[in-house]
mmCIF file of C-alpha atoms and ligand atoms in Angstrom:
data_model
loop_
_atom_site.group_PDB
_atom_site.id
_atom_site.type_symbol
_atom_site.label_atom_id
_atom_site.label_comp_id
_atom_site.label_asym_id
_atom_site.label_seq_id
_atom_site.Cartn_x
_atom_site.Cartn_y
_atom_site.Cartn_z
ATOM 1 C CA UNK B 7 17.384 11.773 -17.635
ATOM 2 C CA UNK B 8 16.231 14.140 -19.939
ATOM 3 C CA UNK B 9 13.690 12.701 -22.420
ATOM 4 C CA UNK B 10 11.661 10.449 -20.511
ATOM 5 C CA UNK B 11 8.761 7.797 -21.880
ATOM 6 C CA UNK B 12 6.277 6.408 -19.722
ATOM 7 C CA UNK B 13 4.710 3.178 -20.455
ATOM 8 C CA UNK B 14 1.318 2.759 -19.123
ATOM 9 C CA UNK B 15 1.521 6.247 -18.234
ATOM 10 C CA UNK B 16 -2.101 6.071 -16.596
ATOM 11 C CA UNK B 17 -2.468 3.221 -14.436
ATOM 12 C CA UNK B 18 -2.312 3.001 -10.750
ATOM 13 C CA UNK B 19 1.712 4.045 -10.166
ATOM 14 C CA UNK B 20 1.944 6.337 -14.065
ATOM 15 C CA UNK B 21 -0.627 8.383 -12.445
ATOM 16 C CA UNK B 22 1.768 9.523 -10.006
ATOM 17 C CA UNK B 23 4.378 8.552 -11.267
ATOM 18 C CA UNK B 24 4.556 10.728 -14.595
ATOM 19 C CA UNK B 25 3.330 14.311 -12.667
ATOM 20 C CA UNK B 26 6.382 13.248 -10.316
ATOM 21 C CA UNK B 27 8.484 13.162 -13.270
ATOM 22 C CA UNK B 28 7.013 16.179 -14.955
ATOM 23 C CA UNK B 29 7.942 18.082 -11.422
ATOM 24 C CA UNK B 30 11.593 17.028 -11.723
ATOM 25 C CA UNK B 31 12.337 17.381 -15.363
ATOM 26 C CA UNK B 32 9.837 19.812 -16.554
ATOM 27 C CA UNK B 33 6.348 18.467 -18.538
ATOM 28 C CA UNK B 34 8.227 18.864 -22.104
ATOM 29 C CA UNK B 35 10.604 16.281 -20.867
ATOM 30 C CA UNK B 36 8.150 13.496 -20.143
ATOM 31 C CA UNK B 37 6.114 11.700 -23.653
ATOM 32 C CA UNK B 38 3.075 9.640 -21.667
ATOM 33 C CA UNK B 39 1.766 6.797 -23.375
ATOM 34 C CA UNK B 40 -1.235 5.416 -22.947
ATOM 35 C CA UNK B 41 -4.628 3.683 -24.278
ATOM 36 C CA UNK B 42 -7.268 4.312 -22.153
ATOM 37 C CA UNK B 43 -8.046 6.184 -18.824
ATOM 38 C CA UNK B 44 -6.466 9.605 -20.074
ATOM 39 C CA UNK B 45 -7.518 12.120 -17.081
ATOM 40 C CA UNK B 46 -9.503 15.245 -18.492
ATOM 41 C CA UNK B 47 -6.786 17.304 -16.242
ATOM 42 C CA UNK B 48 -3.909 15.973 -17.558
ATOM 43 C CA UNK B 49 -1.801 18.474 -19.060
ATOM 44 C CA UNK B 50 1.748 17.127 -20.963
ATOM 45 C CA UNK B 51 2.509 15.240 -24.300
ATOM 46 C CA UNK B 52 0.314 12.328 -24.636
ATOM 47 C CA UNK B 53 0.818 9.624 -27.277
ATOM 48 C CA UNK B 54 -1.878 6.792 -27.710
ATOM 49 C CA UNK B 55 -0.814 3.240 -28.298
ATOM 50 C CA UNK B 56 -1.322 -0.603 -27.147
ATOM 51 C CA UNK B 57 1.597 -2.401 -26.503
ATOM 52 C CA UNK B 58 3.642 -4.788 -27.706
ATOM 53 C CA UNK B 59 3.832 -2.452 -30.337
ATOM 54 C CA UNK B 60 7.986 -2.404 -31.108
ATOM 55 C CA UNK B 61 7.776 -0.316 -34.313
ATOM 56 C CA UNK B 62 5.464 2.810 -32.121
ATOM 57 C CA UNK B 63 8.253 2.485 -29.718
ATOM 58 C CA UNK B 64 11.424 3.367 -32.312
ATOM 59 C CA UNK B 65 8.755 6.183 -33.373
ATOM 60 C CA UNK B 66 8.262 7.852 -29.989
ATOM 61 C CA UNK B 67 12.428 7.424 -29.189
ATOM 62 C CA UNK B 68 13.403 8.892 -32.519
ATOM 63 C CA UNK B 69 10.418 11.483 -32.268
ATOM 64 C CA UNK B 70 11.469 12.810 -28.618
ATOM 65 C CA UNK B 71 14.982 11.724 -28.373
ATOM 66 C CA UNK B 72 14.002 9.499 -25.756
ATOM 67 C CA UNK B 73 17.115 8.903 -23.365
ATOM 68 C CA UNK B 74 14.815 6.768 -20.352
ATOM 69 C CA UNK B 75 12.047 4.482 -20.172
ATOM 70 C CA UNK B 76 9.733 4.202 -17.521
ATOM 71 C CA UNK B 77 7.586 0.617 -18.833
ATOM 72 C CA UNK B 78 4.719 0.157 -16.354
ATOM 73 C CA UNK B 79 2.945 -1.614 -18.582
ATOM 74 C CA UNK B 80 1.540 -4.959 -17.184
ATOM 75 C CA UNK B 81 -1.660 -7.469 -16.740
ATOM 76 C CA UNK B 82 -1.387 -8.002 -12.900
ATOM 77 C CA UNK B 83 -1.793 -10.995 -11.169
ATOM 78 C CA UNK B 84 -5.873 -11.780 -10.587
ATOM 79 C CA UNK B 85 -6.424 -10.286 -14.383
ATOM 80 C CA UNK B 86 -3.875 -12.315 -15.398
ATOM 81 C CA UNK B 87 -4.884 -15.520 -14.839
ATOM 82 C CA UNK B 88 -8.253 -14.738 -17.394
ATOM 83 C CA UNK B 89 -5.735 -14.923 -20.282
ATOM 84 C CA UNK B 90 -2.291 -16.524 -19.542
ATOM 85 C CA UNK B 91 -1.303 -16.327 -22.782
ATOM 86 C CA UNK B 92 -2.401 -12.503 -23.669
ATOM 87 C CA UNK B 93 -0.445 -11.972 -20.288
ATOM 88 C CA UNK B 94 2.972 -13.607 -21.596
ATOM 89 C CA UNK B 95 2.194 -11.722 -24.743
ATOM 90 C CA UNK B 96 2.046 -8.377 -23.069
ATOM 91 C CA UNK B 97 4.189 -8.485 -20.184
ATOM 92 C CA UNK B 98 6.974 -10.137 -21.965
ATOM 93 C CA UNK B 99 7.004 -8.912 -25.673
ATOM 94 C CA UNK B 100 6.500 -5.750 -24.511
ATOM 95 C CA UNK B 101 9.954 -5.657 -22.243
ATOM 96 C CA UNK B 102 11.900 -7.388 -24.835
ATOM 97 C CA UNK B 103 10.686 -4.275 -27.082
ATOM 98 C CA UNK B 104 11.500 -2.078 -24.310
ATOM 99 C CA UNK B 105 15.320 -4.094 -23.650
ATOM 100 C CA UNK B 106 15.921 -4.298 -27.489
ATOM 101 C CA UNK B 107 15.266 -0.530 -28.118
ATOM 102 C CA UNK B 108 17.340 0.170 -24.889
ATOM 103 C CA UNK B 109 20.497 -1.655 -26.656
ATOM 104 C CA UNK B 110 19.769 0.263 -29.842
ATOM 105 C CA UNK B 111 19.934 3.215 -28.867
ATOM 106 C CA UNK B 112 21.815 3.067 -25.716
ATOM 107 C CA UNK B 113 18.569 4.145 -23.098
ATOM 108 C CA UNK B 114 18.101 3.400 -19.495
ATOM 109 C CA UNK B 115 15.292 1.788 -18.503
ATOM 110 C CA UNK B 116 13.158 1.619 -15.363
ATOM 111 C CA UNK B 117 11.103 -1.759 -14.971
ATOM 112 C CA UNK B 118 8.379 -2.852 -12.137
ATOM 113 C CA UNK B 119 8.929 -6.635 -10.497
ATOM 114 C CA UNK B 120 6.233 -7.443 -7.546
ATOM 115 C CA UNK B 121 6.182 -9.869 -4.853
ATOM 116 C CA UNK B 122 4.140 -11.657 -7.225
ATOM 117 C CA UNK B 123 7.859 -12.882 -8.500
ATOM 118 C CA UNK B 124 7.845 -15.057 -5.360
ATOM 119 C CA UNK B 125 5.692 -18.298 -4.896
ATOM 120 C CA UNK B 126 4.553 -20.865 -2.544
ATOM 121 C CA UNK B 127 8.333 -22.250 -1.752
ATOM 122 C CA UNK B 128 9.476 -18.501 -1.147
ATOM 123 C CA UNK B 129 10.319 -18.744 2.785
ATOM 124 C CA UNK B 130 7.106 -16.261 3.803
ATOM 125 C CA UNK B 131 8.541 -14.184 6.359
ATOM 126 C CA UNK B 132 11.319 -11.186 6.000
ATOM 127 C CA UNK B 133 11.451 -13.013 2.573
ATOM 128 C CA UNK B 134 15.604 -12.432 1.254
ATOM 129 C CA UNK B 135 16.974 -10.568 -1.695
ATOM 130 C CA UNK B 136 18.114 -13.947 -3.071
ATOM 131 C CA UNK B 137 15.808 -16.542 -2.454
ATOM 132 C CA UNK B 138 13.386 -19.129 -4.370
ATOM 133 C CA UNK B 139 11.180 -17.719 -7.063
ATOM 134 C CA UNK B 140 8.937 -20.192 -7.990
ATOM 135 C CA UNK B 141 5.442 -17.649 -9.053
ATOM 136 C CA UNK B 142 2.290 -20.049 -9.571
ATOM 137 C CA UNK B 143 0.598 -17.078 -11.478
ATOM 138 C CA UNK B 144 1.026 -16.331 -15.047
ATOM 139 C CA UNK B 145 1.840 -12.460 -13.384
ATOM 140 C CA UNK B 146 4.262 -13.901 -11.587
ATOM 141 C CA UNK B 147 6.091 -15.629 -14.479
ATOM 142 C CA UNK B 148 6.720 -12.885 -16.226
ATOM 143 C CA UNK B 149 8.372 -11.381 -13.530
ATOM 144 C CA UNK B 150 10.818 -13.939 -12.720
ATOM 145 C CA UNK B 151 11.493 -14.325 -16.392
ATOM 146 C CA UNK B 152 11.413 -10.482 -17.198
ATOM 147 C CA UNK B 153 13.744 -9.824 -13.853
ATOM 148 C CA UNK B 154 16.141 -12.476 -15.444
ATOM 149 C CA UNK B 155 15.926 -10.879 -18.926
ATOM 150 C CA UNK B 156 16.798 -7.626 -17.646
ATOM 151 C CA UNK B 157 20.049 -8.537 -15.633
ATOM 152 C CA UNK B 158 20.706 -10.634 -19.223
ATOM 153 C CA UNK B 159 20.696 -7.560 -20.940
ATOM 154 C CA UNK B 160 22.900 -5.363 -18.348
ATOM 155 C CA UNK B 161 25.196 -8.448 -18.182
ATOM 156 C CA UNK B 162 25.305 -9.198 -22.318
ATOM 157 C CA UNK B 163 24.762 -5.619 -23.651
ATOM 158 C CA UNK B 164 25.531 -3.178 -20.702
ATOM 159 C CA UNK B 165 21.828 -1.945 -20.677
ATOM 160 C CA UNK B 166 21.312 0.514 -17.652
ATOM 161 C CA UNK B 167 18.040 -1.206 -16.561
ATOM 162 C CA UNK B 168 17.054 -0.998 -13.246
ATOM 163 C CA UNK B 169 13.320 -2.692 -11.024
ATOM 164 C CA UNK B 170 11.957 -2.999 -7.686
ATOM 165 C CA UNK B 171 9.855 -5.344 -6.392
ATOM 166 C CA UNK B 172 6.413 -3.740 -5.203
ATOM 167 C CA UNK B 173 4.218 -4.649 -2.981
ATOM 168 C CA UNK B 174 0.869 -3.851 -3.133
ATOM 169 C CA UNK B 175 0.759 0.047 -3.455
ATOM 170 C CA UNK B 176 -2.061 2.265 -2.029
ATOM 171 C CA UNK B 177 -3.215 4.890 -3.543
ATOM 172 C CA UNK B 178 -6.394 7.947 -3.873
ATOM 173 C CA UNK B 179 -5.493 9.315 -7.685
ATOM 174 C CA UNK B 180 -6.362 6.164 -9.891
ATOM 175 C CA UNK B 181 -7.400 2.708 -8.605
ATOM 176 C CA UNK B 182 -5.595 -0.223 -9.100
ATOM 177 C CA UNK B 183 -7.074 -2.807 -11.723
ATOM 178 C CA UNK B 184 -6.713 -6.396 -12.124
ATOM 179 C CA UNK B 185 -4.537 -7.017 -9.063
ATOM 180 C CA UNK B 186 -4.506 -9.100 -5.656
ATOM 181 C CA UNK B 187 -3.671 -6.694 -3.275
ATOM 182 C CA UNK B 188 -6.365 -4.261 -4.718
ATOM 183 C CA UNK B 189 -8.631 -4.664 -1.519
ATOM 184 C CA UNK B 190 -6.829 -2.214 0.143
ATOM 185 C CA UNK B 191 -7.606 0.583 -1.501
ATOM 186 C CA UNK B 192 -11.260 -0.556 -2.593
ATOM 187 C CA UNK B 193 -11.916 -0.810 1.069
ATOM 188 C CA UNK B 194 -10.997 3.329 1.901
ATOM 189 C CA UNK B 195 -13.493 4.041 -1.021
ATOM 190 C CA UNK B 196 -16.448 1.298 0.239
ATOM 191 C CA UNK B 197 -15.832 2.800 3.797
ATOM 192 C CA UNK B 198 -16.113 6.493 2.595
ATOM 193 C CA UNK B 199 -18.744 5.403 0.188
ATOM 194 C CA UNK B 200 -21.232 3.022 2.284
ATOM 195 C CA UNK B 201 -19.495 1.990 5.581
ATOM 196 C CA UNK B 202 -18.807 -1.266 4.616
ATOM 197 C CA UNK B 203 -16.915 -3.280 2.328
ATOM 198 C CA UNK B 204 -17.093 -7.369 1.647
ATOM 199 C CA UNK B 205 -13.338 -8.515 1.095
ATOM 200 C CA UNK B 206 -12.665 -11.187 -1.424
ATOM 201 C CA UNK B 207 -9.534 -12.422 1.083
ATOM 202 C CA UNK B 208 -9.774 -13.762 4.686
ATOM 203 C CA UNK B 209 -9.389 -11.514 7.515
ATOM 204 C CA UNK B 210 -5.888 -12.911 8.583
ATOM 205 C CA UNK B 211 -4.210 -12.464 5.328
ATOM 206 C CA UNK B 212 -0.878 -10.986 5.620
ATOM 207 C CA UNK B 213 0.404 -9.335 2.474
ATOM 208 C CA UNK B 214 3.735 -6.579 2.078
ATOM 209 C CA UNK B 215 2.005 -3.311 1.250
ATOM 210 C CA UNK B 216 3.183 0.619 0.363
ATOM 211 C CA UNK B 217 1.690 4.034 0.256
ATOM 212 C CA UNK B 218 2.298 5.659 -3.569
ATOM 213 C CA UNK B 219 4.514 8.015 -2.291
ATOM 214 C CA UNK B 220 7.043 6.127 -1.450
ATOM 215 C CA UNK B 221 6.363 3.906 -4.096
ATOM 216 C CA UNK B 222 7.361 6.975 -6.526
ATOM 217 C CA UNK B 223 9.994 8.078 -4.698
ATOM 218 C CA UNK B 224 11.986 4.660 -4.450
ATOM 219 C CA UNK B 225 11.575 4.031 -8.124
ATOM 220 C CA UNK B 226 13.243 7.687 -8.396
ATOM 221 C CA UNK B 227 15.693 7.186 -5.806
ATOM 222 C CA UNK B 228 16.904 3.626 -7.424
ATOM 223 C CA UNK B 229 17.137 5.485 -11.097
ATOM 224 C CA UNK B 230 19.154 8.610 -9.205
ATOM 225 C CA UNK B 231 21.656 5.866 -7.544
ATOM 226 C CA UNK B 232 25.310 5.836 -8.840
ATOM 227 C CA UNK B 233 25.687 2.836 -11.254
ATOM 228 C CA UNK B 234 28.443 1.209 -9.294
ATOM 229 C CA UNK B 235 26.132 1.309 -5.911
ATOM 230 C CA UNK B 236 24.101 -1.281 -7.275
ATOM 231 C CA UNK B 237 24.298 -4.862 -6.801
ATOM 232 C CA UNK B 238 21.150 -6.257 -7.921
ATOM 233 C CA UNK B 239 20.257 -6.314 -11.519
ATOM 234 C CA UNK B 240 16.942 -8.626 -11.290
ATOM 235 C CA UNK B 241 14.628 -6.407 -8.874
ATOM 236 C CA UNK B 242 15.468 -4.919 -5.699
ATOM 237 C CA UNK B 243 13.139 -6.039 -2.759
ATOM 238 C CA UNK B 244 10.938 -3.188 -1.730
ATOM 239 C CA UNK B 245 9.083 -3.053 1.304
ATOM 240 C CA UNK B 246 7.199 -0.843 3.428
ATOM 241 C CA UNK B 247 4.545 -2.186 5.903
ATOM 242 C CA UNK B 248 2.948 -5.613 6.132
ATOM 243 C CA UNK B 249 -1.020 -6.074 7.220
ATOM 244 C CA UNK B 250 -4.180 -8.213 7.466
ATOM 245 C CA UNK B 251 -7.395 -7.082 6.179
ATOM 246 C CA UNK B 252 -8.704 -7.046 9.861
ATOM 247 C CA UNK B 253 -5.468 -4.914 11.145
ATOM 248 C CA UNK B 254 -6.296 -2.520 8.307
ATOM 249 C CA UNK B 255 -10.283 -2.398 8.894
ATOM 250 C CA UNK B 256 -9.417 -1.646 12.510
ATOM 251 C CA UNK B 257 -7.103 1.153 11.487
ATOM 252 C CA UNK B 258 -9.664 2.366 9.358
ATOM 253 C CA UNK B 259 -12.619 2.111 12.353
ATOM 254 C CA UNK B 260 -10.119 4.829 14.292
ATOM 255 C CA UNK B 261 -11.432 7.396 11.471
ATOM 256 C CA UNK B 262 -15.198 6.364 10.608
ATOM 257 C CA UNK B 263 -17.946 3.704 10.794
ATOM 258 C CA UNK B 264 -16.909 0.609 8.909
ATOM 259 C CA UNK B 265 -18.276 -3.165 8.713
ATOM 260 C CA UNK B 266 -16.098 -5.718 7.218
ATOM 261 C CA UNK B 267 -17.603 -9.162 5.483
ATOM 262 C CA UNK B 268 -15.423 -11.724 4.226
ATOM 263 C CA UNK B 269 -15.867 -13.617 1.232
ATOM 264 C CA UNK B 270 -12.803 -15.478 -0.211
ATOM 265 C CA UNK B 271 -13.006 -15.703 -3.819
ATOM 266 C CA UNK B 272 -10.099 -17.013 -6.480
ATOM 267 C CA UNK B 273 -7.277 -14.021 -5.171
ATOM 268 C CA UNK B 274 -7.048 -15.840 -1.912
ATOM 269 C CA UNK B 275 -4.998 -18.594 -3.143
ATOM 270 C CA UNK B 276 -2.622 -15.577 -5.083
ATOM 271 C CA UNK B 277 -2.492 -14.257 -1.577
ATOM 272 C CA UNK B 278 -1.708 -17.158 -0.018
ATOM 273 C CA UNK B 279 1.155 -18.124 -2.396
ATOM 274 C CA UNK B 280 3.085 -14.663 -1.617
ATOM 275 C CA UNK B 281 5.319 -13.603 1.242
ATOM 276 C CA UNK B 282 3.792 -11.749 4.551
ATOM 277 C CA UNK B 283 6.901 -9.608 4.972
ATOM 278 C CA UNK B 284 10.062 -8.784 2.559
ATOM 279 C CA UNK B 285 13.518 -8.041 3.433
ATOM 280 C CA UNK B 286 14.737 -5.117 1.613
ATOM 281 C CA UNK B 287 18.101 -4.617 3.524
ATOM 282 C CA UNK B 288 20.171 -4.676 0.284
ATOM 283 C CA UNK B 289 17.757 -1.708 -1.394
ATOM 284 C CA UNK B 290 18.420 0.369 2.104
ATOM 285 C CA UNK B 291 22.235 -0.269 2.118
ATOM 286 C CA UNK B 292 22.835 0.394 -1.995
ATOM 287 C CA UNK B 293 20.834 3.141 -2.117
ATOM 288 C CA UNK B 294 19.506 4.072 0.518
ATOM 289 C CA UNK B 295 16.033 2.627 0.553
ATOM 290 C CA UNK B 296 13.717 3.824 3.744
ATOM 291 C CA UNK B 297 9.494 4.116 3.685
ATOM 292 C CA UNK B 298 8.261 7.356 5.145
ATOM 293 C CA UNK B 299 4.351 6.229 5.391
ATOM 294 C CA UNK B 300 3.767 3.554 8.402
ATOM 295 C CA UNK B 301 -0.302 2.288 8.614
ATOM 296 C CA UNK B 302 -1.627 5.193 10.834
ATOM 297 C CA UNK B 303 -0.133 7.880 8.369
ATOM 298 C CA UNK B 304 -1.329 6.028 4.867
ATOM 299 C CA UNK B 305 -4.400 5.629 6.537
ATOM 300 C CA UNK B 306 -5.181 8.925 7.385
ATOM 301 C CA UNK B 307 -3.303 10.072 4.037
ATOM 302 C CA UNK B 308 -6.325 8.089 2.087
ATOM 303 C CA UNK B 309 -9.226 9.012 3.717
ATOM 304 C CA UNK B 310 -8.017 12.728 3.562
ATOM 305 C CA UNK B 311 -7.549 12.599 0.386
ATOM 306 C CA UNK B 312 -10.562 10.829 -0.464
ATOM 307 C CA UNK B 313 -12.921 12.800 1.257
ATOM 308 C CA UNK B 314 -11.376 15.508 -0.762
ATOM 309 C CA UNK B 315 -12.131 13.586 -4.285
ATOM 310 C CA UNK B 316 -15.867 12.747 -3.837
ATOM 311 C CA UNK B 317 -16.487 16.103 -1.954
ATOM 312 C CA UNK B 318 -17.112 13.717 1.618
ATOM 313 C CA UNK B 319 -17.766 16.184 4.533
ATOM 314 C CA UNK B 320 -18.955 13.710 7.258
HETATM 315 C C1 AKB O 30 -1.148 -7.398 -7.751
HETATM 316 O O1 AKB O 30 -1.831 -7.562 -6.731
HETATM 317 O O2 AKB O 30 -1.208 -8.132 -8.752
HETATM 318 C C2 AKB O 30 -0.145 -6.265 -7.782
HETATM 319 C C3 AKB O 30 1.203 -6.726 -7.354
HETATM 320 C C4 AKB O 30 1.453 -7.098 -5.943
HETATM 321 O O3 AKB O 30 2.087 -6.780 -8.150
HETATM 322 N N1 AKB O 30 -0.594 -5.191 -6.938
#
């Protein structure tokens, strides 16, 4: 990797993502491109743009000599379901761009699947590489179909692209928008903020979560893998630690003063349709997959950090 683009360079993972990058490779290696949300810190080439937006892509690739493409870009799942169609239009279009442009001129490409691929007939628990993907969101759709497209173009055109499946990530630098599993980073900032927080999902809801480090560091470690290590060409199943709201208000309660209300909204039956646990065995044996951040440790990572942000002393 040398010339790197970053799609949706400033959402939830680019925030973290691209500085990670910019470490690695140096910040005239990485182009970020974005549309809104540009940090007043952020130092590095920025390039404005909304995507699907094919003929700004060849113009960025040609302009940089773009050899990788990071393409976070993505309506997540509760956002989603406002406009199903705008969704398709995004998610999709936007990573047959991406796979197209790839082919052209030869690129690897680094794209984000979720547990969101997995539906209601997924078996729930330690859920397998291979399984049943059978997404009753419009989120979810496009990543079963865009995890298909992408082993299509490795298979047809020898495209170097490569995905995880994420679980809901946690993180202090940008929040997440638009998403299911969002709750559980609301709830550090409502708990720092006002010592309580009402959750739009019931207490007992078990969902597959990760802390952003890791989350950044996996998507690194799959793109650093030797080609002939991998066996999966749809997504790799990521997966870190699992948890109920409850579990992680009573992790919370260890650090400061916190009252939880519950008031299950439209996201609890997203919830409900996706695993409580993943099995990622095939991401640890290919390429060595393992989380570093267990519950205690994100916890305490978060309201660190926090506290830091918003200047929190108590
Ligand atoms: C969401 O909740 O939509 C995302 C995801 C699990 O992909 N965080």
């Amino acid at each position: 990797m040398k010339n790197i683009l970053v799609t949706g360079a400033f959402g939830q993972i680019g925030s973290e993502l691209v500085p990670a990058l910019q470490n690695a490779y140096g910040e005239k290696s990485v182009v970020a491109l974005g549309n809104t949300h540009i940090p007043h810190d952020f130092t590095g080439i920025v390039e404005m743009g909304r995507l699907p937006d094919a003929q700004l892509l060849n113009t960025l690739v040609k302009k940089y000599k773009i050899d990788t493409i990071f393409h976070l870009v993505s309506l997540l799942s509760a956002k989603g379901e406002i406009d199903p169609a705008l969704t398709w239009h995004v998610n999709m279009q936007s990573l047959r761009d991406v796979l197209d442009i790839a082919v052209t001129h030869k690129l690897r490409v680094f794209w984000p699947s979720s547990i969101a691929a997995f539906g209601p007939t997924t078996p729930r628990t330690s859920t397998p590489q291979r399984t049943i993907l059978e997404p009753t969101t419009m989120y979810g759709v496009t990543k079963t179909a865009g995890e298909l497209l992408c082993q299509y173009y490795h298979l047809k055109y020898e495209v170097d692209v490569r995905s995880v499946r994420y679980p809901g990530i946690i993180s202090y630098k940008a929040e997440p928008g638009g998403g299911t599993t969002d709750y559980a980073v609301a709830i550090y900032y409502e708990a720092l903020k006002q010592g309580k927080y009402m959750c739009y999902l019931k207490s007992d809801t078990m969902l597959p979560m990760m802390y952003m480090d890791d989350a950044v560091r996996a998507t690194l470690e799959l793109m650093h893998a030797p080609d002939d290590a991998l066996t999966v060409r749809t997504s790799y199943n990521l997966a870190a630690v699992s948890f109920t709201p409850a579990q992680l208000t009573h992790e919370i309660q260890k650090h400061i003063p916190l009252t939880v209300s519950y008031a299950p909204d439209h996201r609890q039956a997203i919830a409900d349709s996706w695993p409580q646990s993943i099995d990622d065995s095939v991401a640890r044996v290919d390429w060595g997959w393992k989380h570093a951040y267990d519950v205690p440790l994100l916890t305490h990572t978060m309201i660190r950090e926090l506290r830091k942000k918003f200047s929190i002393t108590r």
